[in-house]
PDB file of C-alpha atoms (C1' of nucleotides) in Angstrom:
ATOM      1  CA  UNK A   1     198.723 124.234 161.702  1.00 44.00           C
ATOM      2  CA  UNK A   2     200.640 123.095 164.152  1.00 42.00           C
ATOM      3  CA  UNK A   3     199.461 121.143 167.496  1.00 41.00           C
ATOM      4  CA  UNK A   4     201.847 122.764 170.011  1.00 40.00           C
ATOM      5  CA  UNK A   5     199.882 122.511 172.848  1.00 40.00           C
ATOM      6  CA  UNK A   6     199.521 118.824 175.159  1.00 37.00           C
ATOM      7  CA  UNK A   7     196.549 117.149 174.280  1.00 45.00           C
ATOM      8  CA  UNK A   8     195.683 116.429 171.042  1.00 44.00           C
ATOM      9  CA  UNK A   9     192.993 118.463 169.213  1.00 46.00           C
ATOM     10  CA  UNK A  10     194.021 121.759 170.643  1.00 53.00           C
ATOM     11  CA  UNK A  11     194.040 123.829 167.774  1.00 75.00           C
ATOM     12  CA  UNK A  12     190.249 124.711 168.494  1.00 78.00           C
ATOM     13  CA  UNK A  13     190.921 128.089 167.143  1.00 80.00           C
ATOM     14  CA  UNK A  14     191.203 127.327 163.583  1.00 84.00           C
ATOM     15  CA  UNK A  15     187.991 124.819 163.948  1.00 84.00           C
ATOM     16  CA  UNK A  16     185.871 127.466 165.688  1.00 82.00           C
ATOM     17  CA  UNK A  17     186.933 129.717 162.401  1.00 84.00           C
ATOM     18  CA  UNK A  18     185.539 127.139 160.182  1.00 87.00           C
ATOM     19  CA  UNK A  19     182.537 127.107 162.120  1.00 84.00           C
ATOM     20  CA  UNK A  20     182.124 130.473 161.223  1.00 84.00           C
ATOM     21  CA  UNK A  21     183.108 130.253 157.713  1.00 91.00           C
ATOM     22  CA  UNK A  22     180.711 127.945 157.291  1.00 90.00           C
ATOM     23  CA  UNK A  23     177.669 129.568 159.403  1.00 88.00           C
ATOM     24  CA  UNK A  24     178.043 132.345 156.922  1.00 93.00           C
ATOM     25  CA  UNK A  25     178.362 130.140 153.582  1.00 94.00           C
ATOM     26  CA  UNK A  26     176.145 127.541 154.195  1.00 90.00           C
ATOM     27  CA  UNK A  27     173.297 126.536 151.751  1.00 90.00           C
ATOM     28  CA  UNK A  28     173.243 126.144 148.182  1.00 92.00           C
ATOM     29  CA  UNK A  29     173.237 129.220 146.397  1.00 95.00           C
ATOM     30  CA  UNK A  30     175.318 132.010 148.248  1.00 96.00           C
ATOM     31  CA  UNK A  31     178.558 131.000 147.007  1.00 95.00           C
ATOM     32  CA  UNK A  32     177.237 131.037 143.583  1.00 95.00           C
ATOM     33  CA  UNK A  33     175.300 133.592 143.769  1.00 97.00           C
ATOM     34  CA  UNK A  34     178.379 135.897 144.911  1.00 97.00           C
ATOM     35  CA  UNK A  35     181.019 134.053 142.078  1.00 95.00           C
ATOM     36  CA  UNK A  36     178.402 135.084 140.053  1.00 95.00           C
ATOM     37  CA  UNK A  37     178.356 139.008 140.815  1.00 97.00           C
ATOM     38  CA  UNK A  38     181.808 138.684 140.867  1.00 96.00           C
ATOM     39  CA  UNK A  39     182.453 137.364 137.570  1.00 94.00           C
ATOM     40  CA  UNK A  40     180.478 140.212 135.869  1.00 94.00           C
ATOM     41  CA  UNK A  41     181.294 143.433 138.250  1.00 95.00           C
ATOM     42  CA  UNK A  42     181.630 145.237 135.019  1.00 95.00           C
ATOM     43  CA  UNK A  43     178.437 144.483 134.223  1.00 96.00           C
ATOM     44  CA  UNK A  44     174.748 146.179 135.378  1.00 97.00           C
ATOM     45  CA  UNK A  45     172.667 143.354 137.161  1.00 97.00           C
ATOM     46  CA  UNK A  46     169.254 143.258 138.174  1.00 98.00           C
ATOM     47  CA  UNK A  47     167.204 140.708 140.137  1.00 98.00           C
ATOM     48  CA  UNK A  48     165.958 138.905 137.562  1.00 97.00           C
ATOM     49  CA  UNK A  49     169.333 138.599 135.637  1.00 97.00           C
ATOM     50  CA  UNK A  50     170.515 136.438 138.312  1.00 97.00           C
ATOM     51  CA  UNK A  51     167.389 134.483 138.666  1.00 96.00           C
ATOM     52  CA  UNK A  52     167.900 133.521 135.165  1.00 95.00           C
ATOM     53  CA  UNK A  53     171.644 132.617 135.490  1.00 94.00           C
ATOM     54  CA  UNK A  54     171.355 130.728 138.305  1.00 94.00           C
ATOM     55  CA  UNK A  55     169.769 127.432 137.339  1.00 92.00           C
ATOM     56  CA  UNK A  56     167.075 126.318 140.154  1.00 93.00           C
ATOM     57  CA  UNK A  57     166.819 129.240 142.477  1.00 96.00           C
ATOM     58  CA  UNK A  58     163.625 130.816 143.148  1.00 97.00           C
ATOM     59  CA  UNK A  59     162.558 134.009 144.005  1.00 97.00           C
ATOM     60  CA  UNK A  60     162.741 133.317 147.137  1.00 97.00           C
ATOM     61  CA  UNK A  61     165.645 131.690 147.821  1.00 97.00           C
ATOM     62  CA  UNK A  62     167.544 134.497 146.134  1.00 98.00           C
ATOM     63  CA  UNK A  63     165.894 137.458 147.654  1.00 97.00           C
ATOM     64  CA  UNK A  64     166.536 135.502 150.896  1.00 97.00           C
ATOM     65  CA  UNK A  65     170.313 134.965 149.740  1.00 97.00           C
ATOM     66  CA  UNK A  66     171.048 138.139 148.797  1.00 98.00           C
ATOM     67  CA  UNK A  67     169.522 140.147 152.086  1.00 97.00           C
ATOM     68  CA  UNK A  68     171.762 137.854 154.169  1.00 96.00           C
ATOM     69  CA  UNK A  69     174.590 139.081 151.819  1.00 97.00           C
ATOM     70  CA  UNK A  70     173.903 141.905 152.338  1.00 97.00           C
ATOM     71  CA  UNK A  71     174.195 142.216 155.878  1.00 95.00           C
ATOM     72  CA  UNK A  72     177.341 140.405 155.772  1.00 95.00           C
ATOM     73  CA  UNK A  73     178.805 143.424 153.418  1.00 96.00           C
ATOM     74  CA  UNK A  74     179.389 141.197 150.679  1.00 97.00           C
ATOM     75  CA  UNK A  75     176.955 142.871 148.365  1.00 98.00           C
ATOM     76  CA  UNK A  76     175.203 146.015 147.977  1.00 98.00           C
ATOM     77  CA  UNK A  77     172.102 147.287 146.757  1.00 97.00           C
ATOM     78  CA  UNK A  78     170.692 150.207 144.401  1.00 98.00           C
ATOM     79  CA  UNK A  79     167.351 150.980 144.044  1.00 97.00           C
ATOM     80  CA  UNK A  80     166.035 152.548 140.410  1.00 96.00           C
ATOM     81  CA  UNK A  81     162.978 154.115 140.640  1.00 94.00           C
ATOM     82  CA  UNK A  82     162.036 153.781 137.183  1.00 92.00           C
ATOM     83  CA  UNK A  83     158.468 152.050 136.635  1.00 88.00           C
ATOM     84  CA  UNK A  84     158.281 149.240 137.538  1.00 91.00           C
ATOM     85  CA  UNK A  85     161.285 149.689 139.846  1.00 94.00           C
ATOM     86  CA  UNK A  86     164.800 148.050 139.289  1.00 97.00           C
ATOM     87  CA  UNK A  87     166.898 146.859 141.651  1.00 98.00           C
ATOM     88  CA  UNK A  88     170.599 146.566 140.781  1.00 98.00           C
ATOM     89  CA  UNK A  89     173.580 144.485 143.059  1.00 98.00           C
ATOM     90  CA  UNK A  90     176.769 145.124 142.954  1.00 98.00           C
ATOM     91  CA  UNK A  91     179.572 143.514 144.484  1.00 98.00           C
ATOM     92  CA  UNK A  92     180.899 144.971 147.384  1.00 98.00           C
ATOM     93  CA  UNK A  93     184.918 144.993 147.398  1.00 97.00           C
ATOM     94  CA  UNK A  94     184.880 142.644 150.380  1.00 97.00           C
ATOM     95  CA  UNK A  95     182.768 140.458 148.508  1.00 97.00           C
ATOM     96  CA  UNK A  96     185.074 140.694 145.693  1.00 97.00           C
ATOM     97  CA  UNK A  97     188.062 139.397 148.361  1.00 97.00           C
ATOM     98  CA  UNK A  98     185.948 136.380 148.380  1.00 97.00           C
ATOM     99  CA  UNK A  99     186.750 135.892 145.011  1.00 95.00           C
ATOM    100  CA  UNK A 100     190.103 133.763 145.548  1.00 96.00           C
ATOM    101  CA  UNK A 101     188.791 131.457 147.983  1.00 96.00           C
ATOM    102  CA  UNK A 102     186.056 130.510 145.116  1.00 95.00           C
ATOM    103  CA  UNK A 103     188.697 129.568 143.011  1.00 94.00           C
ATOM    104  CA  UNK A 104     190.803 127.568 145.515  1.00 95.00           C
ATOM    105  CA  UNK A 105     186.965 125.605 145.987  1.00 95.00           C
ATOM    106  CA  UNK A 106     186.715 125.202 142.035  1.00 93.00           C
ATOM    107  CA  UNK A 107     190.297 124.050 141.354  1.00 93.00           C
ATOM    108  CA  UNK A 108     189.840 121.426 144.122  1.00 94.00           C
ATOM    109  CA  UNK A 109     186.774 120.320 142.760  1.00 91.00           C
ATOM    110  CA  UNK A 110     187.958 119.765 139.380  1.00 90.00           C
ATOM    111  CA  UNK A 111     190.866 117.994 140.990  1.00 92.00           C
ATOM    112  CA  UNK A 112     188.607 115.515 142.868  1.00 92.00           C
ATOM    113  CA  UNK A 113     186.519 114.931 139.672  1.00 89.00           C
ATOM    114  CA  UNK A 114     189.204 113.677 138.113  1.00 91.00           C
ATOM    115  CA  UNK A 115     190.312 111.458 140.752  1.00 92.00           C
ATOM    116  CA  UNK A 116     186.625 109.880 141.438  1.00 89.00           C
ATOM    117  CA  UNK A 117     186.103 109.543 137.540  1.00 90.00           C
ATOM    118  CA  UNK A 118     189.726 107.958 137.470  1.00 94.00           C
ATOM    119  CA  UNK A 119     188.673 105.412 140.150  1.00 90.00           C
ATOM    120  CA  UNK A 120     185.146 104.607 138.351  1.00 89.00           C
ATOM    121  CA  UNK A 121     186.480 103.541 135.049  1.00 95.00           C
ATOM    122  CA  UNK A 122     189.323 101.884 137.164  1.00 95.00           C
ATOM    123  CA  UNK A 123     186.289  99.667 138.842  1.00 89.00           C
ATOM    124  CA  UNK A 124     184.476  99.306 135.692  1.00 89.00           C
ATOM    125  CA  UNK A 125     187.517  97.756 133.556  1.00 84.00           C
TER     126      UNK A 125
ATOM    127  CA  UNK B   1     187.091 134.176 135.391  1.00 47.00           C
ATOM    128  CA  UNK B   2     186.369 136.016 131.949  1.00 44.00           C
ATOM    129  CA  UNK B   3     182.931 135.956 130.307  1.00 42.00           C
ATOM    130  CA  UNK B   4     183.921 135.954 126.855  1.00 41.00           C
ATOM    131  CA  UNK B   5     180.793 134.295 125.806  1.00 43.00           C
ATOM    132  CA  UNK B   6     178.509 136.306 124.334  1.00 39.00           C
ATOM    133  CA  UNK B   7     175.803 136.097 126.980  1.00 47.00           C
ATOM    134  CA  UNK B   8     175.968 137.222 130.672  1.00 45.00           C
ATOM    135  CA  UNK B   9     175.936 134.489 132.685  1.00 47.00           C
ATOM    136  CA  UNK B  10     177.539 131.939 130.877  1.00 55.00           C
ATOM    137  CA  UNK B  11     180.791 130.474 133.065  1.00 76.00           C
ATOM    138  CA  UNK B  12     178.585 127.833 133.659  1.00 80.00           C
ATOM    139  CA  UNK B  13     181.386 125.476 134.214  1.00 82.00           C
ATOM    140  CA  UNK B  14     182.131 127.172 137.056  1.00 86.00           C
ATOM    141  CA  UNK B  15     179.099 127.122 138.979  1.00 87.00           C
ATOM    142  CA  UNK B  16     178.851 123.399 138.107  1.00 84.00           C
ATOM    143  CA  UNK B  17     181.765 123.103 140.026  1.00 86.00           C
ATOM    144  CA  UNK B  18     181.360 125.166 142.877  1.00 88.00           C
ATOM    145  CA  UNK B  19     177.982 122.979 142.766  1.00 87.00           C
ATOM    146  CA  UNK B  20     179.546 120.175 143.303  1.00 85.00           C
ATOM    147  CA  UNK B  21     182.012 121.474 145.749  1.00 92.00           C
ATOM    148  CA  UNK B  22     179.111 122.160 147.801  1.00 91.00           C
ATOM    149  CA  UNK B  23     177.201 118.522 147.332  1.00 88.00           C
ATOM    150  CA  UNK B  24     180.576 117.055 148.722  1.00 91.00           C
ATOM    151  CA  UNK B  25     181.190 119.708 151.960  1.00 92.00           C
ATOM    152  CA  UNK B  26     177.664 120.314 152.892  1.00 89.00           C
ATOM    153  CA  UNK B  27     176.703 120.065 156.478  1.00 88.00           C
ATOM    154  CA  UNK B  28     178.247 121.328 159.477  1.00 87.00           C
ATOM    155  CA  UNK B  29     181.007 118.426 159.960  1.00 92.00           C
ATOM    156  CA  UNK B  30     182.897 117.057 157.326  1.00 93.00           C
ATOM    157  CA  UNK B  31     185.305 120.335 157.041  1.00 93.00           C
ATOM    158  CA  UNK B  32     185.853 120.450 160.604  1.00 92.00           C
ATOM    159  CA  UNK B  33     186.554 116.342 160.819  1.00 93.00           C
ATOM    160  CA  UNK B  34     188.914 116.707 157.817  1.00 94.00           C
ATOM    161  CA  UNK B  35     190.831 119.518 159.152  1.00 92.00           C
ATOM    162  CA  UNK B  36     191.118 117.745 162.431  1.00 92.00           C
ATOM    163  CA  UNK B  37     192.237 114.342 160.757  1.00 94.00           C
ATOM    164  CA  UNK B  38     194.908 116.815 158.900  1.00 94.00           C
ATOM    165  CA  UNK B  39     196.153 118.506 161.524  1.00 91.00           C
ATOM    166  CA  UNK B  40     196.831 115.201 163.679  1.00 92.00           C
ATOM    167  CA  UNK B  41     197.685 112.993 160.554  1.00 92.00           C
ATOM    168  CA  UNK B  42     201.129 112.022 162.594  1.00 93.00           C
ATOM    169  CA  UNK B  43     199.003 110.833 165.730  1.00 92.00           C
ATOM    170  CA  UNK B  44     197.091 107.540 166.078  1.00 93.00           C
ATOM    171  CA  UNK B  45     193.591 108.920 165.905  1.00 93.00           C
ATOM    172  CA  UNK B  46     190.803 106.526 167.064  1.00 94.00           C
ATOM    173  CA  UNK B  47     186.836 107.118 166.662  1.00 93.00           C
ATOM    174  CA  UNK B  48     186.212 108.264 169.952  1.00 92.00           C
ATOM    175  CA  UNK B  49     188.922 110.879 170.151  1.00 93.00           C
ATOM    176  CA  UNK B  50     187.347 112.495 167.181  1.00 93.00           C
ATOM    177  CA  UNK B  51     184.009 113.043 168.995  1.00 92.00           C
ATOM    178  CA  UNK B  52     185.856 114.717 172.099  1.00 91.00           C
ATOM    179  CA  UNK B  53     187.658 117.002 169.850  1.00 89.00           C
ATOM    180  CA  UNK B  54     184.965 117.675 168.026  1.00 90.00           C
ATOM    181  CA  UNK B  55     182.293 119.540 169.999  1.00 88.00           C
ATOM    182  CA  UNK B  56     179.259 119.215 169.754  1.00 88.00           C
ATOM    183  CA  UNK B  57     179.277 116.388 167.328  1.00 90.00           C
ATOM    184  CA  UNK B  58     177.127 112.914 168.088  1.00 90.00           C
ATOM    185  CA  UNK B  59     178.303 109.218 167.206  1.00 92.00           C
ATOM    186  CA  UNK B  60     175.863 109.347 164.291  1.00 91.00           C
ATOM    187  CA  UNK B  61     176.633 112.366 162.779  1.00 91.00           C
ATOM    188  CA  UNK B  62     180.509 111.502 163.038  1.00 93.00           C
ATOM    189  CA  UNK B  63     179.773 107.702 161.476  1.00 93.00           C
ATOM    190  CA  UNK B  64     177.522 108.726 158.640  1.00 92.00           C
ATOM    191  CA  UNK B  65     180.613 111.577 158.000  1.00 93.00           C
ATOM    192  CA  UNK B  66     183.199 109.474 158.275  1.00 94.00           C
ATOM    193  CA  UNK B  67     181.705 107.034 156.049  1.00 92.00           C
ATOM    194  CA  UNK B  68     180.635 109.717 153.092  1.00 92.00           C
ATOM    195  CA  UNK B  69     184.507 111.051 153.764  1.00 94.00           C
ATOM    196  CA  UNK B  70     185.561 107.601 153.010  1.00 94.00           C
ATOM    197  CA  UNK B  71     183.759 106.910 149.893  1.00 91.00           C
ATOM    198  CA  UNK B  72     185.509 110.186 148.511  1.00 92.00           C
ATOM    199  CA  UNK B  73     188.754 108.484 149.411  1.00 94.00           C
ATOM    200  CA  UNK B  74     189.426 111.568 151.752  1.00 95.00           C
ATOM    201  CA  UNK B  75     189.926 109.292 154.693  1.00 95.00           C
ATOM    202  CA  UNK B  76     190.623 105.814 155.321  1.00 95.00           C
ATOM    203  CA  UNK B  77     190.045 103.484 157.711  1.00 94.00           C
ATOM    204  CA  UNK B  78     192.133 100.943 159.728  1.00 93.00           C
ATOM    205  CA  UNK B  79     189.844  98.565 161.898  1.00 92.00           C
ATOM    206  CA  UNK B  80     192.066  97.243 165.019  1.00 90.00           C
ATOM    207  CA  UNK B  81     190.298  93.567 166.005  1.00 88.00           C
ATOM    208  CA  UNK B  82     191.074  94.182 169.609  1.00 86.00           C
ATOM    209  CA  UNK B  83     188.665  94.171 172.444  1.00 81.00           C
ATOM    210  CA  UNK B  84     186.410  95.848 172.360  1.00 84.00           C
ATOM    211  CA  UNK B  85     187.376  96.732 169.035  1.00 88.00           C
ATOM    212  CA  UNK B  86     188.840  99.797 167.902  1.00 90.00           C
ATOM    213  CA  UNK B  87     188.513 101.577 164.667  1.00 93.00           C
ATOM    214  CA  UNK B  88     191.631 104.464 163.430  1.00 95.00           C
ATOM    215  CA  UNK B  89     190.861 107.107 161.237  1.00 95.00           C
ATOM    216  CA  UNK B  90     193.922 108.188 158.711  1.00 95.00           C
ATOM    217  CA  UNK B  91     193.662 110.957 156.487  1.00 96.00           C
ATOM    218  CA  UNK B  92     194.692 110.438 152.841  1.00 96.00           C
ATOM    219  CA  UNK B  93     197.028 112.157 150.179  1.00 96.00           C
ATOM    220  CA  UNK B  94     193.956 113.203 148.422  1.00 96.00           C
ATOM    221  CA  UNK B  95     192.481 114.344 151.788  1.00 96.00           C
ATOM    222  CA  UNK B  96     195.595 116.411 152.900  1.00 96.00           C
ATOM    223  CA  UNK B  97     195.173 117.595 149.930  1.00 96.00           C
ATOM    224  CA  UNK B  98     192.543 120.140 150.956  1.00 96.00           C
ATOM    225  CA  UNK B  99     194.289 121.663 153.907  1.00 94.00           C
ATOM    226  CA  UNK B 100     195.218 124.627 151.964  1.00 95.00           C
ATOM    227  CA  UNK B 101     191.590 125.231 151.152  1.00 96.00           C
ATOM    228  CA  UNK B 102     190.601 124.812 154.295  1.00 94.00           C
ATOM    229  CA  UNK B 103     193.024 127.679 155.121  1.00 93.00           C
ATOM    230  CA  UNK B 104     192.112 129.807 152.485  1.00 95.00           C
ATOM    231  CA  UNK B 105     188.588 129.526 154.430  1.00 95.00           C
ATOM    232  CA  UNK B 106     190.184 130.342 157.639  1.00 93.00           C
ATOM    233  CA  UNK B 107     191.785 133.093 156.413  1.00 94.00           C
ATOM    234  CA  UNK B 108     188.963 135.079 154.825  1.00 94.00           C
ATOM    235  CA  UNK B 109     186.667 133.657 157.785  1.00 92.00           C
ATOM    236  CA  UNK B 110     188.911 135.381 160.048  1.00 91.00           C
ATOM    237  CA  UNK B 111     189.403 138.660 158.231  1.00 93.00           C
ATOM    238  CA  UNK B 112     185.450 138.969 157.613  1.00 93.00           C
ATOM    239  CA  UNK B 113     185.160 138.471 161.802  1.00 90.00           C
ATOM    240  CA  UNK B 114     187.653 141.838 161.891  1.00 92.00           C
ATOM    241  CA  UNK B 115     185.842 143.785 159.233  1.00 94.00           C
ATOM    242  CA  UNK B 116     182.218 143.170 160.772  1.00 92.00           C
ATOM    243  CA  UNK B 117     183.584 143.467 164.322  1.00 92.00           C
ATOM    244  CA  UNK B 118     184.899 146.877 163.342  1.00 96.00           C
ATOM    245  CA  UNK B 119     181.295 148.001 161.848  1.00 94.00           C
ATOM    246  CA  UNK B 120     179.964 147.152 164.817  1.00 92.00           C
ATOM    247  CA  UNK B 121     182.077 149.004 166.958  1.00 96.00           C
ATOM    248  CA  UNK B 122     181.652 151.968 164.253  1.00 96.00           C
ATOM    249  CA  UNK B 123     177.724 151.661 164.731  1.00 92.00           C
ATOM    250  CA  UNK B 124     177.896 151.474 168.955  1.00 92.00           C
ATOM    251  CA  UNK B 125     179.856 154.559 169.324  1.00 87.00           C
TER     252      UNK B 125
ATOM    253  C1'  DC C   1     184.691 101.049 172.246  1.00 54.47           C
ATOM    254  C1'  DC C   2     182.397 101.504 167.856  1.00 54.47           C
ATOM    255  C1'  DG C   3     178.612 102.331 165.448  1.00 54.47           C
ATOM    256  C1'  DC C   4     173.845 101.243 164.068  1.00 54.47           C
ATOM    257  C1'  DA C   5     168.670 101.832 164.785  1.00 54.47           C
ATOM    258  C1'  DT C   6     164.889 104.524 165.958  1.00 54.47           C
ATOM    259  C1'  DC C   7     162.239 108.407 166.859  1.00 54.47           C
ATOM    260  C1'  DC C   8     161.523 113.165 166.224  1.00 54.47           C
ATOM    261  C1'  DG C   9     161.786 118.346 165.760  1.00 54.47           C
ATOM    262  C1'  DC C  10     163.210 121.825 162.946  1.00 54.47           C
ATOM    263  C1'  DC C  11     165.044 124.259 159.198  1.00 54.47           C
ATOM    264  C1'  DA C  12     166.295 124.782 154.375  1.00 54.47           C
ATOM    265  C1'  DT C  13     164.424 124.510 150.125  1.00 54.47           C
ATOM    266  C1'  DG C  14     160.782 124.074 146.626  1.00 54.47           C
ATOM    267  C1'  DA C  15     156.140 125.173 144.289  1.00 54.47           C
ATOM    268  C1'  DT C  16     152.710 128.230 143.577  1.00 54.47           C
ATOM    269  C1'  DA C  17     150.213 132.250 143.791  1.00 54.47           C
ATOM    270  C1'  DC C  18     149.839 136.955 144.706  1.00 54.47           C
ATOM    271  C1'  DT C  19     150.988 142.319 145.367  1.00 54.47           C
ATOM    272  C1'  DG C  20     152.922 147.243 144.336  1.00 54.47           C
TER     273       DG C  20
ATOM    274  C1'  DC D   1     160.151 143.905 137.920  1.00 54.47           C
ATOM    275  C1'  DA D   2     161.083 142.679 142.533  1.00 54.47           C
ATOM    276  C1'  DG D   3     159.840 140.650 145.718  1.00 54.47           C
ATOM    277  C1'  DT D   4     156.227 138.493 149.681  1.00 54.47           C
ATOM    278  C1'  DA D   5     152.953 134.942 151.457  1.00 54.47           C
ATOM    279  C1'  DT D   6     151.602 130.364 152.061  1.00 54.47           C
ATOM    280  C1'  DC D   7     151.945 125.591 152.154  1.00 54.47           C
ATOM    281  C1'  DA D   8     154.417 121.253 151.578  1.00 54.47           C
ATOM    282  C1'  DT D   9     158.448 118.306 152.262  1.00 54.47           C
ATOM    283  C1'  DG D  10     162.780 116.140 152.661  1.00 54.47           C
ATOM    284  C1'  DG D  11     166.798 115.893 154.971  1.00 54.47           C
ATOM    285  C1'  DC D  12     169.887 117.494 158.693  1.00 54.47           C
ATOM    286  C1'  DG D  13     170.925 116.746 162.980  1.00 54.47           C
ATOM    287  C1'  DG D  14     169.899 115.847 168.208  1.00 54.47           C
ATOM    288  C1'  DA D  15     168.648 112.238 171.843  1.00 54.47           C
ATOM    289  C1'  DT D  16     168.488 107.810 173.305  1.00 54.47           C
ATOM    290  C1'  DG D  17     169.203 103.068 173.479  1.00 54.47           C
ATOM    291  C1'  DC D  18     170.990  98.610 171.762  1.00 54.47           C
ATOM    292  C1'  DG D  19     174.547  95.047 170.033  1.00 54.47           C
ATOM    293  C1'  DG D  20     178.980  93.085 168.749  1.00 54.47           C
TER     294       DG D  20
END
DNA sequence: CCGCATCCGCCATGATACTG
DNA sequence: CAGTATCATGGCGGATGCGG
């Protein structure tokens, strides 16, 4: 964190790794969508399970999601060929070591909800 | 993180946040500006500089950011009546306050780069 | 220098319906 | 059940130019 070199704004190293942090989690739904699998890794889930959990997504949206997650190794995928077929998603342990930087999000958010709310009923008084 | 519901799926709370989380970050700029803003918070950092450092980024883009960044009190603003005027951009407590998310990102970002480059390699050889 | 206005293309997302 | 196909749309974001 630290801008050793001349000019400011060097340091392009750590913004180009955002950049890809967020080319892989942007959009709505991936980051809950993994939180999700993550939170119940003990537990056998199907398509449809997390269609229901997830308030709003679509078909899809979540097939979508869940291809590109795929790709990226954070989830993985088991065909049952039981009729009609099941498809089960697991995830993957990388996907699990995504797990901490949820948290870090959440606990910030709940930190800036407070603050916001704070200033609100400040205003409003 | 523990399900103790009776239902899968319930932890709504946390997706609400992470929800949230997201309606505040989304886009391609306003991590990259804040981490910028944090990383030079001891420098006098004018409007302009931003958009050098920042590549890629236009004027409107970095004025509709800045100005949603400000409404979350994650930045302030310091307007300098010189001429031609010349607006300074200061990061605040609560906005410093995310550099160690921000890291967490980088982190993980940067580990996920190894892991896929190394599949890749795997795969070419 | 700062930032707003306008125009515009494109992509992410949504709604709905349909297949194996 | 697990998607795919199609169409519609709103907003993101780029380009350019103007005004204080």
């Amino acid at each position: 964190m630290d801008p050793s070199k001349g000019t400011i704004g060097d340091c392009k190293e750590l913004m180009l790794s955002l950049r890809d942090f967020g080319d892989i989690w942007r959009g709505k739904w991936k980051i809950q969508i993994i939180l999700y699998l993550s939170i119940n890794k003990d537990k056998t889930i199907y398509f449809t399970q997390i269609r229901r959990d997830i308030p709003g997504i679509s078909s899809k949206m979540l097939s979508k999601e869940l291809k590109e997650l795929e790709i990226n190794r954070l989830v993985s995928r088991i065909v049952h060929p039981t009729i009609p077929v099941k498809v089960e998603y697991l995830i993957t342990a990388h996907g699990e070591s995504f797990a901490p930087v949820a948290e870090t999000m959440i606990l910030w958010g709940l930190q800036h909800r407070k603050l916001i709310l704070g200033i609100i009923a400040a205003l409003n008084q």
